[in-house]
Short mmCIF file of C-alpha atoms in Angstrom, two decimals:
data_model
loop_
_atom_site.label_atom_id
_atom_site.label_comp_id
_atom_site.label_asym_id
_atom_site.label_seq_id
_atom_site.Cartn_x
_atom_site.Cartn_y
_atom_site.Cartn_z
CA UNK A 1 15.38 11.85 -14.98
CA UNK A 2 16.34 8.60 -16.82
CA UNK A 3 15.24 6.64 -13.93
CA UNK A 4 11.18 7.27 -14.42
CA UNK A 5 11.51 6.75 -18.04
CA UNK A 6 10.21 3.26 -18.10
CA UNK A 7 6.82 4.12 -16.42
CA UNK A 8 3.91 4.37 -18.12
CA UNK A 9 0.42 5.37 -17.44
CA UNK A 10 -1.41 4.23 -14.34
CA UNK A 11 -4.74 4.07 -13.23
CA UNK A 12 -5.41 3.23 -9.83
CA UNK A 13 -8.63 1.16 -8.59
CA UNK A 14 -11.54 2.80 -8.05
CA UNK A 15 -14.91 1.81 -6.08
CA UNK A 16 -17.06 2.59 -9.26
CA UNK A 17 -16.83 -0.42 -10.82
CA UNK A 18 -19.74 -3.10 -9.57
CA UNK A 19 -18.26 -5.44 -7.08
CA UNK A 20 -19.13 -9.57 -7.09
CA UNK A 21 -20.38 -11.43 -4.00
CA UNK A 22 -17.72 -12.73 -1.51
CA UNK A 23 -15.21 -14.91 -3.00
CA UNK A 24 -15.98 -18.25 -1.51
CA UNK A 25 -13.30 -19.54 1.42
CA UNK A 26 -10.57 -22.31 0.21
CA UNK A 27 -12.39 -24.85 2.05
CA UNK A 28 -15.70 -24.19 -0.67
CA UNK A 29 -14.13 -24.42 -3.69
CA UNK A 30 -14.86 -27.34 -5.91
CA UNK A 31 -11.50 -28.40 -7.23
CA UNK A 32 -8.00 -29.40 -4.89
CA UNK A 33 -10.35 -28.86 -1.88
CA UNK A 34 -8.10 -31.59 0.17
CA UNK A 35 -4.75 -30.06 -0.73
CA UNK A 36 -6.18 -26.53 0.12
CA UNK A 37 -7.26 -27.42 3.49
CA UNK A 38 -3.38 -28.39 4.17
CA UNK A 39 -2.45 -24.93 3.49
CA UNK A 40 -4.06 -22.64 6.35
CA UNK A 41 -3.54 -23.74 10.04
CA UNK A 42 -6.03 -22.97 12.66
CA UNK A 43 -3.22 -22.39 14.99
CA UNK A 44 0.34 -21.47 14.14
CA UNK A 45 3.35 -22.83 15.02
CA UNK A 46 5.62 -21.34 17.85
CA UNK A 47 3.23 -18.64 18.53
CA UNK A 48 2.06 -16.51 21.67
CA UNK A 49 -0.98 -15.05 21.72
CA UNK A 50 -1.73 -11.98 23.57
CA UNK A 51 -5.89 -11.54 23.09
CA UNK A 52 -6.90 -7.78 23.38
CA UNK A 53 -8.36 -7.36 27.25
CA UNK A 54 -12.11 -5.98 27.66
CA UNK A 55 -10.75 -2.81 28.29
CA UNK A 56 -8.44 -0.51 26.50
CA UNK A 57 -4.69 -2.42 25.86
CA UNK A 58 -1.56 -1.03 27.33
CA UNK A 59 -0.23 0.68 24.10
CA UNK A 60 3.70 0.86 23.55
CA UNK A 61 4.63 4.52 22.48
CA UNK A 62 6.62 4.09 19.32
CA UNK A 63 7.67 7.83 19.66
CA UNK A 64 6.43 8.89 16.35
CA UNK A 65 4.46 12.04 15.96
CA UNK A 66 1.47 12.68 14.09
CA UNK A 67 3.65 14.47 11.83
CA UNK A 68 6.08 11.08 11.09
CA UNK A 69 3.18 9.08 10.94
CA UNK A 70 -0.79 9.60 11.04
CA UNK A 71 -2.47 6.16 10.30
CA UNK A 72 -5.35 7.66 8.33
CA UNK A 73 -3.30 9.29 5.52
CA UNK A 74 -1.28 5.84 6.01
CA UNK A 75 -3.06 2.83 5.86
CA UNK A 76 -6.76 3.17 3.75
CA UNK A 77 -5.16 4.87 0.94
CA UNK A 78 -4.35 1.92 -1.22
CA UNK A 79 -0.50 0.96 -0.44
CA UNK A 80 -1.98 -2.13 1.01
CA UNK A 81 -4.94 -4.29 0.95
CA UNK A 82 -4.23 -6.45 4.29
CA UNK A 83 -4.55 -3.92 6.92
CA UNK A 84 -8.13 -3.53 8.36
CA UNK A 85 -9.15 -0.69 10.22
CA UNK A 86 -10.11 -2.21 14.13
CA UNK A 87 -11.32 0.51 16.66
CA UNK A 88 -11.13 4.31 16.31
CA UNK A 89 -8.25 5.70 14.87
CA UNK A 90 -6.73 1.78 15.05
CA UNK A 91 -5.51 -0.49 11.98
CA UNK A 92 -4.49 -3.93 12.72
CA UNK A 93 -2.19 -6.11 10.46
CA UNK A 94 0.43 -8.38 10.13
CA UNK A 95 4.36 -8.01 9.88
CA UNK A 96 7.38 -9.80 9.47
CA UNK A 97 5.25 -12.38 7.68
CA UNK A 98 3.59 -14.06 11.52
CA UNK A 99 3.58 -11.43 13.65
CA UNK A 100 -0.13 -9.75 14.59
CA UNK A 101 0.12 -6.04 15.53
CA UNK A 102 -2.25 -2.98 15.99
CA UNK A 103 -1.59 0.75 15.62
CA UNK A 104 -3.40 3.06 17.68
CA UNK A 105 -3.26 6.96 17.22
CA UNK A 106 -3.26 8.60 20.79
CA UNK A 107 -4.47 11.44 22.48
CA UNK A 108 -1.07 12.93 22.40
CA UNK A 109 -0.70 12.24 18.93
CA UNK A 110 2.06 9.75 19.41
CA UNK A 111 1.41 6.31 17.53
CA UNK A 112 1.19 3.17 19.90
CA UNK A 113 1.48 -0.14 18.95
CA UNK A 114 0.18 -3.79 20.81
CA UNK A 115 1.13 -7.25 19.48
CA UNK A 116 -1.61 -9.62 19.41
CA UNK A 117 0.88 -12.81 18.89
CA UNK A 118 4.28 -13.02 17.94
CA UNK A 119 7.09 -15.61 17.84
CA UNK A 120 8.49 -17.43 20.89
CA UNK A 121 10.98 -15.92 21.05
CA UNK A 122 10.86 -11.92 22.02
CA UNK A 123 8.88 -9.16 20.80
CA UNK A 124 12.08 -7.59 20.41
CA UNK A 125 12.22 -8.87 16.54
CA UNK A 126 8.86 -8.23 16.37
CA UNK A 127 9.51 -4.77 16.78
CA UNK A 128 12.44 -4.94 14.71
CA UNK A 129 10.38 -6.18 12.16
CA UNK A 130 7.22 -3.40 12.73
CA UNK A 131 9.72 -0.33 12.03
CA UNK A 132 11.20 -1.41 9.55
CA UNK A 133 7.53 -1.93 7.36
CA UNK A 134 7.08 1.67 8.89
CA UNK A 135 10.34 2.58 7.08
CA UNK A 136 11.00 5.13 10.42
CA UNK A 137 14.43 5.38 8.90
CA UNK A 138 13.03 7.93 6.86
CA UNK A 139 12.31 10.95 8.89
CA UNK A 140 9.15 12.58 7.12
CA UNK A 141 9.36 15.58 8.61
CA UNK A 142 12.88 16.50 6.80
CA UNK A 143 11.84 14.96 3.57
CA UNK A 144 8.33 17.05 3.59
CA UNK A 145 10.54 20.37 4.55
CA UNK A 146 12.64 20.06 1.17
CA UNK A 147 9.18 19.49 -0.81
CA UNK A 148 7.86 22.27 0.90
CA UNK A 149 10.48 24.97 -0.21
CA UNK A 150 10.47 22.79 -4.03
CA UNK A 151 6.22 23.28 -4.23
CA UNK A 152 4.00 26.15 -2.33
CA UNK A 153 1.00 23.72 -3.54
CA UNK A 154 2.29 20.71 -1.57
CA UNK A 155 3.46 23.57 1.10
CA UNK A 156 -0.31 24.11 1.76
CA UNK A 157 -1.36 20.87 1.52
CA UNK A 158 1.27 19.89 4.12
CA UNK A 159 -0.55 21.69 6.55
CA UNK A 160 -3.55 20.00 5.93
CA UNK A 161 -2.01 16.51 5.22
CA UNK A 162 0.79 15.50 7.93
CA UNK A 163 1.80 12.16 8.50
CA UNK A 164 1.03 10.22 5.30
CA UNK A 165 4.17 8.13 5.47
CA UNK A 166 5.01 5.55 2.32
CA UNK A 167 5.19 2.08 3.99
CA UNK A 168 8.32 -0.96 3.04
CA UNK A 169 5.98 -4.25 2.23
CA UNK A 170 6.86 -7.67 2.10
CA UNK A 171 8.05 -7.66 -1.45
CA UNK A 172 6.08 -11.46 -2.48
CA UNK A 173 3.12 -9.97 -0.93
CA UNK A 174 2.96 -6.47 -1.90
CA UNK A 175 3.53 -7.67 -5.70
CA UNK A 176 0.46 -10.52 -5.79
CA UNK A 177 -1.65 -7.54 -4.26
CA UNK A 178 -1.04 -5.34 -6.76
CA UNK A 179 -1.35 -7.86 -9.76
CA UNK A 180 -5.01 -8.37 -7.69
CA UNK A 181 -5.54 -4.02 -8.08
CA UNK A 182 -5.27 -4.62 -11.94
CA UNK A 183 -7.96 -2.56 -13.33
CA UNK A 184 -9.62 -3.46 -10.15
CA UNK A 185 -11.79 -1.50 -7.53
CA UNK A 186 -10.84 -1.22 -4.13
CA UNK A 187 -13.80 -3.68 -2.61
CA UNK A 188 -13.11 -6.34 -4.84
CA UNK A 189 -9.40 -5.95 -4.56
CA UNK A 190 -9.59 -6.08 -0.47
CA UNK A 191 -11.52 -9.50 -1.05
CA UNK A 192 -9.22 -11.12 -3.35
CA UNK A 193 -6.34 -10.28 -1.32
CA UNK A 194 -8.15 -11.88 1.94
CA UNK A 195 -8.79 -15.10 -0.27
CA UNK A 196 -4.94 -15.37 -0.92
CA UNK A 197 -4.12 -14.36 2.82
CA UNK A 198 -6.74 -16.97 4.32
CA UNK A 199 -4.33 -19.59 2.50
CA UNK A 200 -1.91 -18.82 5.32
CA UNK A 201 -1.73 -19.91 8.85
CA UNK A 202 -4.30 -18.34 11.34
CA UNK A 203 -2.90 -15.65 13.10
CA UNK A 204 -5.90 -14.56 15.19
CA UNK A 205 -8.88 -12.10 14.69
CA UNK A 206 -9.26 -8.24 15.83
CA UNK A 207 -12.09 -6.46 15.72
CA UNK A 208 -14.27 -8.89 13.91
CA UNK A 209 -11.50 -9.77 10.90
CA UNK A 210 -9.48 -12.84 10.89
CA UNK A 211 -5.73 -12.35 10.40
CA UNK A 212 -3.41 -14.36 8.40
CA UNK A 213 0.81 -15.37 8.02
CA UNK A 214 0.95 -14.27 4.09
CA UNK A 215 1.33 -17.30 2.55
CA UNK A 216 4.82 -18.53 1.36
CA UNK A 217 5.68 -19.50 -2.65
CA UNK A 218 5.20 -22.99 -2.05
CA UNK A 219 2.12 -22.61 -0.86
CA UNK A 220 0.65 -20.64 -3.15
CA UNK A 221 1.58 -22.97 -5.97
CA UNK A 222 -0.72 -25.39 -4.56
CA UNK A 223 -3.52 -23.04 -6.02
CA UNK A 224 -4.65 -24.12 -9.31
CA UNK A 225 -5.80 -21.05 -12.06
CA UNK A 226 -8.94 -22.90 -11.54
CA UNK A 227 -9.64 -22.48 -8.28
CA UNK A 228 -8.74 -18.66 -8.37
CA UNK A 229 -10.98 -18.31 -10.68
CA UNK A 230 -13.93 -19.88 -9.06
CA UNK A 231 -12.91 -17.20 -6.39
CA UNK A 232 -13.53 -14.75 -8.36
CA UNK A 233 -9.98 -13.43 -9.80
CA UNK A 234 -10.92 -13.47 -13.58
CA UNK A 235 -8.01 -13.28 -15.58
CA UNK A 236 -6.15 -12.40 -12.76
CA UNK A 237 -6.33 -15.98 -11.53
CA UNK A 238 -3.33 -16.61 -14.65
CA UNK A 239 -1.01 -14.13 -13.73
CA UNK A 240 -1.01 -15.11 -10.02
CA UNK A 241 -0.09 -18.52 -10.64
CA UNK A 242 2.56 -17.71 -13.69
CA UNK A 243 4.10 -14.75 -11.41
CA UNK A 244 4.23 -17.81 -8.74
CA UNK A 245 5.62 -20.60 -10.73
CA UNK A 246 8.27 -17.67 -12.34
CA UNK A 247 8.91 -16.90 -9.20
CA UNK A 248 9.79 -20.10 -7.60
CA UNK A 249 11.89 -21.22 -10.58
CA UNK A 250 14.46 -18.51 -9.96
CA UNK A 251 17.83 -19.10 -8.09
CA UNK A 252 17.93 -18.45 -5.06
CA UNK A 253 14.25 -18.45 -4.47
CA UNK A 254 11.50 -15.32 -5.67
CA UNK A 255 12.11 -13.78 -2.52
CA UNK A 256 15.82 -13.08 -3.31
CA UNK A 257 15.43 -12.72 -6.13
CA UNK A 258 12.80 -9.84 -5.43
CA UNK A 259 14.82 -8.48 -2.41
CA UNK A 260 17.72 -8.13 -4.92
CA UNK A 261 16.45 -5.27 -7.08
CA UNK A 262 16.09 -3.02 -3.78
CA UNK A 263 19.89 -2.83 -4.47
CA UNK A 264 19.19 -1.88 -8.44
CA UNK A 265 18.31 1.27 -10.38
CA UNK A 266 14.79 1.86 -11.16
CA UNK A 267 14.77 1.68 -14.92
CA UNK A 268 16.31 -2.17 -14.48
CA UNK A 269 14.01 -2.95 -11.55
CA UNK A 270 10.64 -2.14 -13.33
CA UNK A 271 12.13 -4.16 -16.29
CA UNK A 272 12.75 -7.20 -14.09
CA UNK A 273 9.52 -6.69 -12.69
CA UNK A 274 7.67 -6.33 -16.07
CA UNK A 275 9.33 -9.83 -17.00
CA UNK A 276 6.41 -11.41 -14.83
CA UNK A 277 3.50 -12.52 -16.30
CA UNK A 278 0.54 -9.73 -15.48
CA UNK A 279 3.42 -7.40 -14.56
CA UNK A 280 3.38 -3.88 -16.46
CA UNK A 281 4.84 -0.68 -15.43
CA UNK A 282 1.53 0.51 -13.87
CA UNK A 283 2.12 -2.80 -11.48
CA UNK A 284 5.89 -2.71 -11.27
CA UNK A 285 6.11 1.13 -10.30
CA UNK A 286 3.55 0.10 -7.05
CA UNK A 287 5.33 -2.68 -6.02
CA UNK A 288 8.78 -0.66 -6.88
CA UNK A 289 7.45 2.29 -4.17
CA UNK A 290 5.64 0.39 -1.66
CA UNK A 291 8.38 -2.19 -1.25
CA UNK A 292 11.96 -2.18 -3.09
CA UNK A 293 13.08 1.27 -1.53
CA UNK A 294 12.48 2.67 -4.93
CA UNK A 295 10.98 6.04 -3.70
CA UNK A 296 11.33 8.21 -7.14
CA UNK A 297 9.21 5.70 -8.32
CA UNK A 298 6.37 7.76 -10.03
CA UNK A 299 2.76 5.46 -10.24
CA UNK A 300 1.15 7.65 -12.47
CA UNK A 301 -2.75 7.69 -13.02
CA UNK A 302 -5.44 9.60 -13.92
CA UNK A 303 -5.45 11.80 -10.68
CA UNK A 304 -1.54 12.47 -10.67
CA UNK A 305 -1.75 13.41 -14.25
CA UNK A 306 -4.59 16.18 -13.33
CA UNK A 307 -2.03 17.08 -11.10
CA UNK A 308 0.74 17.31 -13.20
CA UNK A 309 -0.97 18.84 -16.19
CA UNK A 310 -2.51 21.96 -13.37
CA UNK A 311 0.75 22.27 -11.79
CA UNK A 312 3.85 21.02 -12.94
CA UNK A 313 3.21 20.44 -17.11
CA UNK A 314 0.61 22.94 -17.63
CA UNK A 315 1.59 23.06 -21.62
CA UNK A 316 -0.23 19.26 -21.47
CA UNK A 317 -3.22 20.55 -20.33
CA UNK A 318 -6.09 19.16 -22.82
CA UNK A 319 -4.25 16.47 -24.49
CA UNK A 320 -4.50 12.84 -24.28
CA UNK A 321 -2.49 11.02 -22.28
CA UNK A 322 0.18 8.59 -23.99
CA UNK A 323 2.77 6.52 -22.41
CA UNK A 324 5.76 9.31 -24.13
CA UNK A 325 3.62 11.91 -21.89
CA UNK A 326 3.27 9.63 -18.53
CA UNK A 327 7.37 9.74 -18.64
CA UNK A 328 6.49 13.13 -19.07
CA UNK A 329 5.04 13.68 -16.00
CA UNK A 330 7.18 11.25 -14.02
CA UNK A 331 10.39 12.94 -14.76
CA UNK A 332 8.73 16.79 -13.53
CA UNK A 333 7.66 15.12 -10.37
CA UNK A 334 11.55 13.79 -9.89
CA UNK A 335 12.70 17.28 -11.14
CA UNK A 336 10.77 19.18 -8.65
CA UNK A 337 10.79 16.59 -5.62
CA UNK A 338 13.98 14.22 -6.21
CA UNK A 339 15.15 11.30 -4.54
CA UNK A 340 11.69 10.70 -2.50
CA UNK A 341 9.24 12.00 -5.61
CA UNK A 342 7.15 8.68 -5.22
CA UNK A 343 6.43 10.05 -1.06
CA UNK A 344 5.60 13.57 -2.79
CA UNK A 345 2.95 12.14 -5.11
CA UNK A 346 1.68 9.62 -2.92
CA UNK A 347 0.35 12.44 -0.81
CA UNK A 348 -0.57 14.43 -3.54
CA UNK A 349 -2.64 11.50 -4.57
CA UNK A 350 -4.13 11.54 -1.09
CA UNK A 351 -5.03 14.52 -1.85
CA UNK A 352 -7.51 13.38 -4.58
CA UNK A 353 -8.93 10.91 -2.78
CA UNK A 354 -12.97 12.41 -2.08
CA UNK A 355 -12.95 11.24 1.19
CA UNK A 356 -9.41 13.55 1.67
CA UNK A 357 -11.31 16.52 -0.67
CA UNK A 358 -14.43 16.64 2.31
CA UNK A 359 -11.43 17.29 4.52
CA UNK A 360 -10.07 19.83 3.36
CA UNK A 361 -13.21 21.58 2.50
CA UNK A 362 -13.88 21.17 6.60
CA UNK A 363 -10.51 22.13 7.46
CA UNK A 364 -10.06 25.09 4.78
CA UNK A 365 -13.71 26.43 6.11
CA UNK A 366 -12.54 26.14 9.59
CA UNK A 367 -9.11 28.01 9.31
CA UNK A 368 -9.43 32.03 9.18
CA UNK A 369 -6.13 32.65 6.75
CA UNK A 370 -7.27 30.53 4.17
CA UNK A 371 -9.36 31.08 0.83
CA UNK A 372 -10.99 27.54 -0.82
CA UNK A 373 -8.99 28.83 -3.62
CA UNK A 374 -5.75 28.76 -2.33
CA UNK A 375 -5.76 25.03 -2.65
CA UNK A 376 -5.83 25.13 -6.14
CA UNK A 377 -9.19 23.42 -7.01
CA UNK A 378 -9.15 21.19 -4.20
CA UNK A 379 -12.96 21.45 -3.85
CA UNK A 380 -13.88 19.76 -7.38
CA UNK A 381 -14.55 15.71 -6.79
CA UNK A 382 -12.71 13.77 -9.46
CA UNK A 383 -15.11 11.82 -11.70
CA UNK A 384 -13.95 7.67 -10.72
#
């Protein structure tokens, strides 16, 4: 249980909060405008494109069920910002830092995948590079069985919820998108993330969005606080460019650096992480799930501790939520779902979501063994 103990209480965006215009594009913004136009390409280096044909692609089979991997539980439940939903039951991103892929659920329930442009050299490390961020080394189904037989609640839930699979980000880029989320809402977040990304090279555009290489260290520390700001970032715009210029001071490089406390236990890797400017433990447990293989990682917010105080800590039920009680909370999730606790409460975060709630309701109407109470409560819309 020590390794949750340095988590504290966290509060995930919400779509509540009002939401500014459009942040304007780097080539609009009134300060380093010449030394920001250096920094995206309209065409990228050493790179094939493969447009998507009139008609429906040839999609690869990645042989993954629904059951490893279903891309609505996956993808618009706020692991990442970059990924951009593209046709029906389709999300289109980028991976491996340059290479442009889509996802497509079949009929048969099987994922498929189709790269828009990748290197010169083979799709093969493309590929490479696409299971990996899928982390398929994780079979889902085995890990869900042993939370099954831990929690009856997450047993019928299960049922319901298949597939929502915990993704392995780009460490740089997962970490500047959550230091965007700060006490953030989901709109706003999704365009301050496409600012940053638009600072990369031009990948190619899918279903009406443009696609972008994240952009590297280097480049982001041509981006003054000023010009963030004029985006719209707020006080954000500071911790971006400290985290940056922290970053790129280290040896080795940030992304060693950051690659390096994969290999670390959690309590030292949300410290190292907190030692970045706009970096608490609400940020560092996010970044520590979603892309340092830290999966008893425990974000905890507002809808997990609802959670936690129904089912797991029902003696906290009623009292206010402190940062003693978070670690609370963080070790009974570990305690009841071990080594992958941060996959068990991601999908009991899900869960919460309304949009997930409506589903339920439809699928808990639909099925003739089931009572609405049996899920607990699952029918009352958290208050954002």
């Amino acid at each position: 249980m020590l390794a949750v103990r340095t988590l504290s209480i966290m509060k995930r965006p919400t779509t509540m909060a009002s939401t500014p215009s459009t942040p304007p594009s780097p080539q609009s913004l009134p300060s380093k405008t010449t030394s920001l136009r250096t920094l995206s390409s309209k065409k990228p280096r050493n790179i094939l494109t493969n447009p998507i044909p009139e008609e429906d692609p040839k999609w690869v089979p990645l042989n993954l069920s629904r059951s490893e991997l279903y891309l609505p539980l996956t993808f618009p439940t706020g692991q990442t910002f970059r990924w951009k939903q593209t046709g029906p039951i389709q999300y289109t991103g980028v991976v491996g830092r340059f290479h442009l892929v889509s996802l497509k659920q079949l009929d048969n329930g099987d994922v498929g995948y189709y790269f828009h442009c990748t290197t010169s050299d083979s799709e093969s490390a493309a590929k490479v590079a696409l299971l990996d961020f899928l982390n398929v080394g994780i079979s889902l189904t085995e890990v869900w069985e042993s939370f099954k037989a831990s929690d009856k609640r997450f047993a019928e839930l299960a049922i319901h919820l298949g597939g929502a699979r915990v993704l392995r980000q780009d460490p740089i880029e997962c970490l500047i998108q959550f230091i965007c989320s700060s006490n953030n809402n989901i709109k706003r977040i999704t365009m301050m993330v496409d600012f940053i990304s638009s600072l990369g090279n031009y990948l190619g555009a899918v279903g009406g969005f443009k696609f972008y290489e994240f952009p590297s260290l280097e480049r982001l520390a041509m981006v003054s606080e000023q010009v963030l700001r004029a985006a719209g970032f707020g006080y954000r715009a500071k911790y971006i460019v400290g985290t940056v210029e922290e970053l790129k001071s280290m040896p080795g490089g940030g992304m060693e650096w950051l690659a390096a406390l994969r290999k670390v236990d959690l309590p030292e890797a949300i410290v190292s992480l907190c030692s970045l400017p706009g970096v608490g433990p609400k940020v560092a447990a996010c970044v520590a799930l979603f892309s340092l293989d830290q999966h008893h990682a425990i974000p905890v917010d507002t809808h997990v501790w609802k959670i936690a105080t129904r089912y797991l800590l029902p003696e906290l039920a009623g009292t206010s939520i402190t940062p003693k009680l978070c670690n609370r909370v963080a070790d009974a999730f570990v305690r009841t779902y071990g080594k992958y606790a941060g996959w068990a409460q991601t999908l009991l975060f899900i869960a919460e979501l309304p949009s997930q709630k409506a589903l339920l309701n439809s699928m808990e109407e639909k099925s003739p063994n089931s009572k609405k109470r049996k899920l607990g409560g699952i029918t009352k819309v958290p208050k954002e």
